[in-house]
CSV table of C-alpha atoms in Angstrom, one decimal:
chain,number,residue,atom,x,y,z
M,1,MET,CA,-13.7,-14.4,-149.1
M,2,ILE,CA,-14.0,-17.3,-151.9
M,3,VAL,CA,-15.9,-17.1,-154.8
M,4,LEU,CA,-16.2,-20.5,-156.5
M,5,CYS,CA,-17.6,-20.4,-160.1
M,6,ASP,CA,-19.4,-23.3,-161.5
M,7,ASP,CA,-17.6,-24.9,-164.6
M,8,LEU,CA,-15.8,-21.9,-165.5
M,9,GLY,CA,-13.1,-23.2,-167.4
M,10,TYR,CA,-9.1,-22.1,-167.5
M,11,GLY,CA,-9.7,-20.9,-171.1
M,12,ASP,CA,-12.8,-18.9,-170.1
M,13,VAL,CA,-10.6,-15.9,-168.7
M,14,GLY,CA,-8.7,-13.6,-170.8
M,15,ALA,CA,-6.0,-13.1,-168.0
M,16,PHE,CA,-5.1,-16.9,-168.3
M,17,PHE,CA,-5.9,-17.7,-171.9
M,18,PRO,CA,-5.7,-14.5,-174.1
M,19,ALA,CA,-7.1,-16.2,-177.1
M,20,ALA,CA,-10.6,-16.4,-175.2
M,21,LYS,CA,-13.3,-15.5,-177.3
M,22,VAL,CA,-15.3,-14.4,-174.2
M,23,ALA,CA,-14.6,-10.8,-172.6
M,24,THR,CA,-13.8,-10.9,-168.8
M,25,PRO,CA,-13.0,-7.3,-167.9
M,26,ARG,CA,-13.5,-7.7,-164.2
M,27,LEU,CA,-11.6,-10.9,-163.7
M,28,ASP,CA,-8.9,-9.5,-165.8
M,29,ARG,CA,-8.6,-6.7,-163.6
M,30,LEU,CA,-8.5,-8.5,-160.5
M,31,ALA,CA,-5.4,-10.3,-162.1
M,32,ARG,CA,-3.9,-7.1,-162.9
M,33,GLU,CA,-4.3,-5.9,-159.5
M,34,GLY,CA,-3.5,-9.4,-157.8
M,35,MET,CA,-1.9,-13.0,-158.4
M,36,ARG,CA,-2.6,-15.4,-160.9
M,37,PHE,CA,-2.0,-19.0,-160.1
M,38,LEU,CA,-1.1,-21.1,-163.0
M,39,ASP,CA,-1.1,-24.5,-161.6
M,40,ALA,CA,-4.3,-24.8,-159.4
M,41,HIS,CA,-6.5,-27.8,-159.3
M,42,SER,CA,-9.8,-28.7,-158.2
M,43,PRO,CA,-9.8,-31.9,-155.9
M,44,SER,CA,-12.3,-33.5,-158.4
M,45,GLY,CA,-13.5,-33.3,-161.9
M,46,VAL,CA,-17.0,-32.7,-160.7
M,47,CYS,CA,-18.7,-30.4,-158.3
M,48,THR,CA,-20.0,-32.0,-155.1
M,49,PRO,CA,-16.6,-33.5,-154.0
M,50,THR,CA,-14.9,-30.2,-154.9
M,51,ARG,CA,-17.4,-28.4,-152.4
M,52,TYR,CA,-16.8,-30.9,-149.8
M,53,GLY,CA,-12.9,-30.7,-150.2
M,54,LEU,CA,-12.7,-26.8,-150.1
M,55,LEU,CA,-15.4,-26.5,-147.0
M,56,THR,CA,-13.5,-29.4,-145.1
M,57,GLY,CA,-9.8,-29.6,-146.3
M,58,ARG,CA,-10.2,-33.5,-147.1
M,59,TYR,CA,-10.4,-35.3,-150.2
M,60,CYS,CA,-14.1,-36.3,-150.9
M,61,TRP,CA,-12.9,-39.8,-152.0
M,62,ARG,CA,-12.3,-40.6,-148.3
M,63,THR,CA,-16.0,-40.3,-147.9
M,64,LYS,CA,-19.1,-42.6,-148.8
M,65,LEU,CA,-19.1,-40.6,-152.2
M,66,THR,CA,-16.7,-42.0,-154.2
M,67,GLN,CA,-17.5,-41.0,-157.6
M,68,GLY,CA,-20.3,-38.8,-159.2
M,69,VAL,CA,-22.3,-36.1,-157.5
M,70,LEU,CA,-25.4,-35.7,-155.3
M,71,ASN,CA,-28.9,-34.5,-156.5
M,72,GLY,CA,-31.3,-32.1,-155.2
M,73,TYR,CA,-32.7,-34.2,-152.5
M,74,SER,CA,-29.7,-35.9,-151.4
M,75,PRO,CA,-29.1,-36.1,-147.5
M,76,ALA,CA,-26.3,-34.2,-146.1
M,77,LEU,CA,-22.6,-35.5,-146.8
M,78,ILE,CA,-20.5,-33.6,-144.4
M,79,GLU,CA,-20.0,-35.8,-141.5
M,80,PRO,CA,-21.4,-35.2,-138.1
M,81,GLY,CA,-18.7,-33.3,-135.9
M,82,ARG,CA,-16.3,-32.5,-138.9
M,83,GLN,CA,-15.6,-28.6,-138.8
M,84,THR,CA,-15.8,-26.8,-141.8
M,85,LEU,CA,-13.7,-23.8,-142.6
M,86,ALA,CA,-17.0,-21.6,-142.0
M,87,ALA,CA,-17.5,-23.3,-138.6
M,88,LEU,CA,-13.8,-22.7,-137.7
M,89,LEU,CA,-14.1,-18.8,-138.6
M,90,LEU,CA,-17.3,-18.5,-136.7
M,91,ALA,CA,-15.8,-19.9,-133.6
M,92,HIS,CA,-12.9,-17.3,-133.8
M,93,GLY,CA,-15.2,-14.5,-134.1
M,94,TYR,CA,-15.9,-14.1,-137.8
M,95,ARG,CA,-19.5,-13.4,-139.3
M,96,THR,CA,-19.7,-16.0,-141.8
M,97,GLY,CA,-22.1,-15.9,-144.8
M,98,GLY,CA,-22.8,-18.3,-147.9
M,99,PHE,CA,-24.5,-17.4,-151.1
M,100,GLY,CA,-25.2,-19.8,-154.0
M,101,LYS,CA,-25.3,-23.6,-155.0
M,102,TRP,CA,-24.7,-25.8,-151.9
M,103,HIS,CA,-24.9,-29.2,-153.7
M,104,LEU,CA,-23.6,-31.0,-150.3
M,105,GLY,CA,-26.9,-32.1,-149.4
M,106,LEU,CA,-29.4,-31.4,-146.5
M,107,GLY,CA,-31.0,-32.9,-143.5
M,108,ASN,CA,-30.8,-36.7,-142.5
M,109,GLU,CA,-33.5,-38.3,-144.4
M,110,ALA,CA,-33.2,-40.1,-147.4
M,111,LYS,CA,-35.0,-37.2,-149.5
M,112,VAL,CA,-35.1,-33.8,-148.2
M,113,ASP,CA,-38.7,-32.4,-147.9
M,114,TYR,CA,-38.6,-28.9,-148.8
M,115,ALA,CA,-41.8,-28.1,-147.4
M,116,ARG,CA,-40.4,-28.6,-143.7
M,117,PRO,CA,-37.1,-27.1,-142.3
M,118,TYR,CA,-33.8,-29.2,-142.8
M,119,ALA,CA,-30.9,-30.0,-140.6
M,120,PRO,CA,-28.2,-30.3,-140.8
M,121,GLY,CA,-27.7,-27.7,-143.5
M,122,PRO,CA,-25.3,-24.6,-143.9
M,123,LEU,CA,-26.5,-23.0,-140.7
M,124,GLN,CA,-25.2,-26.2,-138.8
M,125,TYR,CA,-21.8,-26.1,-140.9
M,126,GLY,CA,-21.0,-22.7,-139.7
M,127,PHE,CA,-22.7,-20.1,-141.8
M,128,GLY,CA,-24.3,-17.6,-140.0
M,129,GLU,CA,-26.8,-17.0,-143.0
M,130,TYR,CA,-27.1,-18.7,-146.2
M,131,PHE,CA,-29.0,-18.0,-149.4
M,132,GLY,CA,-28.9,-20.1,-152.4
M,133,ILE,CA,-30.1,-23.3,-154.4
M,134,PRO,CA,-30.0,-27.1,-153.3
M,135,ALA,CA,-27.8,-28.3,-156.3
M,136,SER,CA,-26.8,-27.3,-160.0
M,137,LEU,CA,-28.9,-25.0,-161.9
M,138,ASP,CA,-30.2,-27.9,-164.0
M,139,MET,CA,-31.0,-30.5,-161.2
M,140,PRO,CA,-34.7,-30.3,-159.5
M,141,PRO,CA,-36.0,-29.4,-157.3
M,142,TYR,CA,-35.7,-25.6,-158.3
M,143,VAL,CA,-36.2,-23.8,-155.2
M,144,TYR,CA,-34.3,-21.1,-153.2
M,145,LEU,CA,-32.9,-21.8,-149.7
M,146,GLU,CA,-32.6,-19.4,-147.1
M,147,ASN,CA,-30.9,-20.7,-143.9
M,148,ASN,CA,-32.7,-23.7,-142.8
M,149,ARG,CA,-35.7,-24.2,-145.4
M,150,ALA,CA,-36.9,-23.5,-148.9
M,151,VAL,CA,-38.1,-20.0,-149.6
M,152,GLU,CA,-41.2,-21.6,-151.3
M,153,PRO,CA,-41.8,-25.2,-151.5
M,154,PRO,CA,-41.8,-26.8,-155.1
M,155,THR,CA,-45.4,-26.9,-155.5
M,156,ALA,CA,-45.4,-26.0,-159.4
M,157,ASN,CA,-43.5,-28.1,-161.9
M,158,ILE,CA,-41.4,-27.7,-165.0
M,159,ALA,CA,-40.9,-29.7,-168.1
M,160,ASP,CA,-37.6,-31.0,-169.5
M,161,ASN,CA,-36.8,-28.5,-172.3
M,162,GLY,CA,-34.5,-31.1,-173.9
M,163,GLU,CA,-33.2,-34.2,-174.7
M,164,VAL,CA,-29.4,-33.7,-174.6
M,165,LYS,CA,-28.6,-31.7,-171.6
M,166,ARG,CA,-26.3,-29.0,-172.9
M,167,GLY,CA,-26.6,-25.3,-173.5
M,168,PRO,CA,-30.0,-24.0,-172.2
M,169,PHE,CA,-31.4,-27.2,-171.4
M,170,TRP,CA,-32.7,-28.6,-167.9
M,171,ARG,CA,-34.0,-31.6,-166.3
M,172,GLY,CA,-37.9,-31.4,-165.8
M,173,GLY,CA,-39.1,-31.4,-162.1
M,174,PRO,CA,-40.5,-29.6,-159.2
M,175,ARG,CA,-40.1,-26.1,-159.0
M,176,ALA,CA,-41.5,-23.3,-156.6
M,177,PRO,CA,-43.7,-21.0,-158.3
M,178,GLY,CA,-41.4,-18.0,-157.9
M,179,PHE,CA,-38.3,-19.6,-159.4
M,180,VAL,CA,-37.0,-18.4,-162.7
M,181,MET,CA,-33.9,-19.6,-164.2
M,182,GLU,CA,-32.5,-16.2,-165.6
M,183,GLU,CA,-33.2,-14.6,-162.3
M,184,VAL,CA,-30.8,-17.1,-159.9
M,185,LEU,CA,-27.6,-15.7,-160.7
M,186,PRO,CA,-28.6,-11.8,-160.1
M,187,LYS,CA,-30.7,-12.9,-157.2
M,188,ILE,CA,-27.5,-14.6,-155.5
M,189,THR,CA,-25.3,-11.8,-156.4
M,190,GLU,CA,-27.6,-9.2,-154.8
M,191,ARG,CA,-28.1,-11.3,-151.5
M,192,ALA,CA,-24.1,-11.6,-151.6
M,193,GLU,CA,-23.6,-8.0,-152.2
M,194,ARG,CA,-26.1,-7.3,-149.2
M,195,PHE,CA,-24.1,-9.2,-146.9
M,196,LEU,CA,-20.5,-7.9,-147.9
M,197,ARG,CA,-22.0,-4.2,-147.5
M,198,GLY,CA,-23.2,-5.0,-143.9
M,199,ALA,CA,-20.1,-6.8,-143.2
M,200,VAL,CA,-17.7,-4.0,-144.2
M,201,LYS,CA,-20.0,-1.5,-142.2
M,202,SER,CA,-19.7,-3.5,-139.2
M,203,ALA,CA,-15.9,-3.2,-139.4
M,204,GLY,CA,-15.6,-6.8,-137.8
M,205,PRO,CA,-13.8,-9.8,-139.4
M,206,PHE,CA,-16.0,-11.6,-141.9
M,207,PHE,CA,-15.9,-15.0,-144.4
M,208,ALA,CA,-18.0,-15.0,-147.5
M,209,TYR,CA,-18.3,-18.1,-149.4
M,210,ILE,CA,-20.0,-17.7,-152.9
M,211,PRO,CA,-20.6,-20.5,-154.9
M,212,LEU,CA,-22.1,-18.9,-158.1
M,213,PRO,CA,-24.3,-21.3,-159.9
M,214,ALA,CA,-23.0,-20.3,-163.2
M,215,PRO,CA,-21.7,-20.8,-166.0
M,216,HIS,CA,-22.8,-24.5,-165.6
M,217,THR,CA,-25.8,-25.5,-167.6
M,218,PRO,CA,-28.4,-24.3,-168.3
M,219,TRP,CA,-26.7,-21.4,-170.1
M,220,VAL,CA,-29.7,-18.8,-169.2
M,221,PRO,CA,-27.7,-15.4,-169.1
M,222,SER,CA,-30.4,-12.4,-168.3
M,223,LYS,CA,-31.5,-10.2,-170.8
M,224,PRO,CA,-28.6,-7.3,-170.4
M,225,PHE,CA,-26.1,-10.1,-171.2
M,226,GLN,CA,-27.9,-11.8,-174.3
M,227,GLY,CA,-25.9,-11.3,-177.4
M,228,LYS,CA,-23.1,-9.6,-175.9
M,229,SER,CA,-20.4,-12.1,-176.3
M,230,LYS,CA,-18.5,-13.8,-179.2
M,231,ALA,CA,-19.2,-17.1,-178.0
M,232,GLY,CA,-23.0,-17.5,-178.1
M,233,LEU,CA,-25.2,-18.2,-174.8
M,234,TYR,CA,-22.2,-19.8,-173.2
M,235,GLY,CA,-20.0,-16.7,-173.6
M,236,ASP,CA,-22.9,-14.5,-172.9
M,237,PHE,CA,-23.5,-16.4,-169.4
M,238,VAL,CA,-19.5,-15.9,-168.7
M,239,GLY,CA,-20.2,-12.5,-169.3
M,240,GLU,CA,-22.8,-12.4,-166.4
M,241,VAL,CA,-20.4,-14.2,-164.2
M,242,ASP,CA,-17.5,-11.9,-164.9
M,243,ALA,CA,-20.2,-8.9,-164.1
M,244,ALA,CA,-21.3,-10.6,-161.0
M,245,ILE,CA,-18.0,-11.0,-159.7
M,246,GLY,CA,-17.1,-7.3,-160.3
M,247,ARG,CA,-20.3,-6.5,-158.1
M,248,ILE,CA,-18.9,-8.8,-155.4
M,249,ALA,CA,-15.5,-7.3,-155.5
M,250,ASP,CA,-16.9,-3.6,-155.7
M,251,ALA,CA,-18.8,-4.4,-152.6
M,252,VAL,CA,-15.6,-4.7,-150.5
M,253,ALA,CA,-13.4,-2.2,-152.5
M,254,GLY,CA,-11.3,-0.1,-150.5
M,255,THR,CA,-11.1,-2.7,-147.7
M,256,ASN,CA,-8.2,-5.1,-146.5
M,257,THR,CA,-10.3,-8.0,-147.7
M,258,LEU,CA,-8.5,-11.1,-149.4
M,259,LEU,CA,-10.6,-12.3,-152.5
M,260,ILE,CA,-10.1,-15.7,-154.0
M,261,VAL,CA,-11.7,-16.3,-157.5
M,262,THR,CA,-11.7,-19.9,-158.8
M,263,SER,CA,-13.7,-22.9,-160.3
M,264,ASP,CA,-15.0,-26.3,-159.1
M,265,ASN,CA,-13.8,-28.0,-162.2
M,266,GLY,CA,-13.3,-27.4,-165.7
M,267,ALA,CA,-15.7,-26.8,-168.4
M,268,PRO,CA,-17.7,-29.3,-170.1
M,269,TRP,CA,-16.5,-28.7,-173.2
M,270,GLU,CA,-16.6,-30.5,-176.5
M,271,GLU,CA,-15.5,-29.9,-180.2
M,272,ARG,CA,-19.4,-29.0,-181.1
M,273,ASP,CA,-19.4,-26.6,-178.1
M,274,ALA,CA,-16.1,-24.8,-179.8
M,275,ARG,CA,-17.7,-24.9,-183.2
M,276,GLU,CA,-21.2,-23.2,-181.7
M,277,ALA,CA,-19.1,-20.8,-179.9
M,278,ALA,CA,-16.8,-19.2,-182.7
M,279,GLY,CA,-13.9,-21.5,-181.9
M,280,HIS,CA,-13.9,-20.7,-178.2
M,281,ARG,CA,-12.0,-23.1,-176.1
M,282,ALA,CA,-13.3,-23.1,-172.9
M,283,ASN,CA,-10.5,-25.5,-171.2
M,284,ALA,CA,-7.7,-23.5,-173.2
M,285,THR,CA,-5.2,-26.1,-174.5
M,286,TRP,CA,-5.5,-28.6,-171.7
M,287,ARG,CA,-6.7,-32.0,-172.8
M,288,GLY,CA,-10.0,-33.1,-171.5
M,289,GLN,CA,-12.9,-31.7,-170.1
M,290,LYS,CA,-15.0,-31.6,-166.9
M,291,SER,CA,-15.3,-34.8,-165.2
M,292,ASP,CA,-11.9,-36.1,-166.5
M,293,ILE,CA,-8.8,-37.2,-165.1
M,294,GLN,CA,-6.8,-34.9,-167.5
M,295,GLU,CA,-5.9,-31.5,-166.8
M,296,GLY,CA,-8.9,-30.0,-168.5
M,297,GLY,CA,-10.9,-31.7,-165.9
M,298,HIS,CA,-9.5,-30.1,-162.8
M,299,ARG,CA,-7.0,-27.4,-163.8
M,300,VAL,CA,-8.7,-24.5,-162.8
M,301,PRO,CA,-8.5,-20.3,-163.0
M,302,PHE,CA,-7.1,-19.1,-159.7
M,303,LEU,CA,-7.1,-15.5,-158.7
M,304,ALA,CA,-6.1,-13.9,-155.3
M,305,HIS,CA,-6.9,-10.0,-154.9
M,306,TRP,CA,-5.5,-8.7,-151.5
M,307,PRO,CA,-4.8,-4.9,-151.7
M,308,GLY,CA,-1.5,-4.0,-150.0
M,309,ARG,CA,-0.6,-7.5,-149.3
M,310,ILE,CA,-0.3,-9.3,-152.7
M,311,ALA,CA,2.0,-7.5,-155.3
M,312,PRO,CA,-0.4,-6.5,-158.8
M,313,ASN,CA,-0.1,-8.4,-161.8
M,314,SER,CA,2.1,-11.2,-160.1
M,315,ILE,CA,2.0,-14.6,-161.0
M,316,SER,CA,2.8,-18.0,-159.0
M,317,THR,CA,3.7,-21.2,-160.2
M,318,GLN,CA,3.1,-22.9,-156.9
M,319,LEU,CA,1.0,-26.3,-157.0
M,320,VAL,CA,-2.0,-25.7,-155.3
M,321,CYS,CA,-5.4,-27.6,-154.6
M,322,LEU,CA,-8.8,-26.3,-153.7
M,323,THR,CA,-8.5,-28.3,-150.4
M,324,ASP,CA,-5.7,-25.8,-149.4
M,325,LEU,CA,-8.1,-22.9,-148.9
M,326,TYR,CA,-8.8,-24.1,-145.6
M,327,ALA,CA,-5.3,-24.4,-144.2
M,328,THR,CA,-4.4,-21.2,-145.8
M,329,VAL,CA,-7.3,-19.0,-144.6
M,330,ALA,CA,-6.6,-20.6,-141.0
M,331,GLU,CA,-3.0,-19.6,-141.2
M,332,LEU,CA,-3.9,-16.0,-142.4
M,333,ALA,CA,-6.5,-15.6,-139.5
M,334,GLY,CA,-3.8,-16.9,-136.9
M,335,VAL,CA,-5.7,-20.2,-136.2
M,336,ARG,CA,-4.0,-23.3,-135.5
M,337,LEU,CA,-5.2,-26.5,-137.0
M,338,ALA,CA,-5.5,-29.7,-135.1
M,339,ALA,CA,-4.0,-32.9,-136.3
M,340,ASP,CA,-7.5,-34.6,-137.1
M,341,MET,CA,-8.7,-31.2,-139.1
M,342,ALA,CA,-8.3,-30.5,-142.9
M,343,GLU,CA,-6.4,-33.7,-143.5
M,344,ASP,CA,-5.4,-33.0,-147.0
M,345,SER,CA,-4.9,-29.0,-146.8
M,346,ILE,CA,-1.5,-27.4,-147.1
M,347,SER,CA,-1.3,-23.7,-146.6
M,348,PHE,CA,0.1,-21.8,-149.8
M,349,ALA,CA,0.1,-18.5,-147.6
M,350,PRO,CA,3.9,-18.0,-148.3
M,351,ALA,CA,3.1,-18.0,-151.9
M,352,LEU,CA,0.6,-15.1,-151.5
M,353,ARG,CA,3.4,-13.2,-150.0
M,354,GLY,CA,5.6,-14.0,-153.1
M,355,GLU,CA,7.8,-16.4,-150.8
M,356,ARG,CA,8.9,-19.8,-151.5
M,357,SER,CA,8.6,-22.5,-148.6
M,358,PRO,CA,9.5,-26.2,-148.4
M,359,ARG,CA,6.4,-26.7,-146.3
M,360,MET,CA,4.2,-26.1,-149.6
M,361,ARG,CA,2.5,-28.6,-151.6
M,362,THR,CA,4.5,-30.6,-154.1
M,363,ALA,CA,2.1,-33.4,-154.9
M,364,VAL,CA,-1.6,-33.5,-155.2
M,365,VAL,CA,-4.3,-36.5,-155.8
M,366,HIS,CA,-6.8,-36.0,-158.7
M,367,HIS,CA,-9.9,-37.9,-159.0
M,368,ALA,CA,-12.5,-38.2,-162.1
M,369,GLY,CA,-16.2,-38.5,-162.1
M,370,ASN,CA,-15.9,-42.2,-162.3
M,371,GLY,CA,-14.0,-42.5,-159.5
M,372,MET,CA,-10.5,-42.9,-161.2
M,373,PHE,CA,-7.3,-41.7,-159.4
M,374,ALA,CA,-4.4,-40.2,-160.5
M,375,ILE,CA,-1.4,-38.5,-158.6
M,376,ARG,CA,0.7,-35.6,-159.5
M,377,ASP,CA,4.3,-35.2,-157.8
M,378,ARG,CA,6.1,-32.0,-159.3
M,379,GLU,CA,6.9,-32.9,-162.9
M,380,TRP,CA,5.3,-36.5,-163.3
M,381,LYS,CA,1.7,-37.3,-163.2
M,382,LEU,CA,0.5,-41.0,-162.8
M,383,VAL,CA,-2.8,-42.1,-164.0
M,384,LEU,CA,-4.2,-45.2,-162.6
M,385,GLY,CA,-6.2,-46.7,-165.6
M,386,ARG,CA,-6.8,-45.8,-169.3
M,387,GLY,CA,-9.2,-43.0,-170.8
M,388,SER,CA,-10.6,-40.1,-169.2
M,389,GLY,CA,-12.6,-41.4,-166.4
M,390,GLY,CA,-15.1,-38.8,-167.2
M,391,PHE,CA,-17.1,-37.2,-169.8
M,392,THR,CA,-14.6,-37.8,-172.8
M,393,ALA,CA,-14.9,-41.0,-174.7
M,394,PRO,CA,-12.3,-43.6,-173.4
M,395,VAL,CA,-9.2,-44.5,-175.5
M,396,LYS,CA,-9.9,-47.6,-177.6
M,397,VAL,CA,-7.2,-50.3,-177.0
M,398,GLU,CA,-7.1,-53.2,-179.4
M,399,PRO,CA,-7.4,-56.7,-178.0
M,400,GLY,CA,-4.2,-58.4,-178.2
M,401,THR,CA,-2.0,-55.5,-177.9
M,402,SER,CA,0.5,-54.8,-175.2
M,403,GLU,CA,-0.9,-51.6,-174.1
M,404,PRO,CA,0.0,-50.3,-170.6
M,405,GLU,CA,-2.5,-50.5,-167.8
M,406,GLY,CA,-1.8,-46.8,-166.8
M,407,GLU,CA,-0.5,-43.5,-168.2
M,408,LEU,CA,2.2,-41.6,-167.0
M,409,TYR,CA,3.3,-38.1,-168.2
M,410,HIS,CA,5.9,-35.6,-167.8
M,411,VAL,CA,3.7,-32.6,-167.2
M,412,LEU,CA,6.1,-29.9,-167.8
M,413,SER,CA,7.5,-31.0,-171.0
M,414,ASP,CA,4.2,-32.5,-172.1
M,415,PRO,CA,1.6,-30.5,-170.7
M,416,HIS,CA,-1.1,-31.8,-173.2
M,417,GLU,CA,-0.6,-35.4,-172.0
M,418,ASP,CA,0.3,-36.7,-175.5
M,419,HIS,CA,3.4,-38.9,-174.6
M,420,ASN,CA,2.6,-41.8,-172.4
M,421,LEU,CA,5.6,-43.0,-170.5
M,422,TYR,CA,4.0,-45.5,-168.1
M,423,ALA,CA,6.2,-48.5,-169.9
M,424,GLU,CA,9.7,-46.4,-170.1
M,425,LYS,CA,9.6,-45.2,-166.4
M,426,PRO,CA,8.5,-48.2,-164.1
M,427,GLU,CA,10.4,-46.8,-161.3
M,428,VAL,CA,8.3,-43.5,-161.3
M,429,VAL,CA,5.4,-45.6,-161.8
M,430,ALA,CA,6.1,-47.8,-158.6
M,431,ARG,CA,7.3,-44.6,-156.4
M,432,LEU,CA,3.9,-42.5,-157.4
M,433,ARG,CA,1.8,-45.6,-156.8
M,434,ASP,CA,3.4,-46.1,-153.5
M,435,GLN,CA,2.6,-42.5,-152.4
M,436,LEU,CA,-0.9,-42.8,-153.2
M,437,GLU,CA,-1.5,-45.9,-151.7
M,438,THR,CA,0.3,-44.4,-148.5
M,439,TRP,CA,-1.8,-41.3,-148.5
M,440,ARG,CA,-5.0,-43.5,-149.0
M,441,ARG,CA,-4.2,-45.8,-146.2
M,442,GLN,CA,-3.0,-43.3,-143.6
M,443,GLY,CA,-6.3,-41.2,-144.2
M,444,ARG,CA,-4.4,-38.0,-144.7
M,445,SER,CA,-1.7,-36.5,-147.0
M,446,ARG,CA,-0.8,-33.4,-144.6
């Protein structure tokens, strides 16, 4: 079972950042009872590419989507014939269900018609059932999806409620008459619970993919959570996410179920957000934010909980990318991957057992919202360009200066990426650049 939060930062979870101004008791309990991965990364600084990478085990920059994200009307991104993790497990006898934010496109038309059934969609990608929303919670159209069609077509409309797309703001656009922002997270949680309780009762193997739509904007905590945190609306919404994960965990309590909880990228968090949230630092001490090539854009909280299989209160420093969930789950399910599947997925199953293995990941490709690349190999990180590549304002380089064209950091001794060693270490730059180009050219890194 995989729970993928939307824009939850490394610093939002007390188990990862004790200075967090938000209480996350259920996530902290899962950490005490399971394993924390301290060096886990989303394959992109933004959401659509990460969702593609998780479900296919392949970097999204290998597709037609080389920067940015899809919108709520986009056609399907996953290529025909590509087997997702859900489809793989469905073919091996697993009951499969998905609940939450899809954001991978639907159908084959240039613009989805939500008055009609669509295909391909979650059902064609291996989910026996699916309930959720098409894209981000601040992206029209505002409708619920169930299996291969909208529950209600978007025949109403909602106005844009703010010029600055932060906090409780959303884009105006078509809306289903029964769609209420504050009800989305509770409804998705309820549907996921229903599936899980049924799967547990049936006693067969199951796979649940639960991409929660929060705490992504708009920050719309439901009434029981309003005013409950020390970090404003954002903190309240994170608190509701924590409670939702607790309900999901309770639905499989006492069973032999592996539960992974992580996030699709870092939080979109600037100084003004910290000021408005009582000094809360959603991305902890990492530099940058969502969409950026810096660590704050893609280093994410990652918890693994598996009673009787994972040692309680354990910590792993193994380098992990969310694309690795494909190969890991396949290995644990006893399924051998073909050579043309999950090209960028490397199993970290030994790490779950507390073991070291030379076959686990030692390098990973990072990708920013604007398409900027970086490659990390053990202690070194090479950025092919200057600036964030995302939401953070770019570094200003004065004309006529001899600033290097890229950035190189020793991330173990310089985790905040303050000291650019690009000019001092040309041999490291050349080696990492060659490695990245090799992986891009050969179409795989596994």
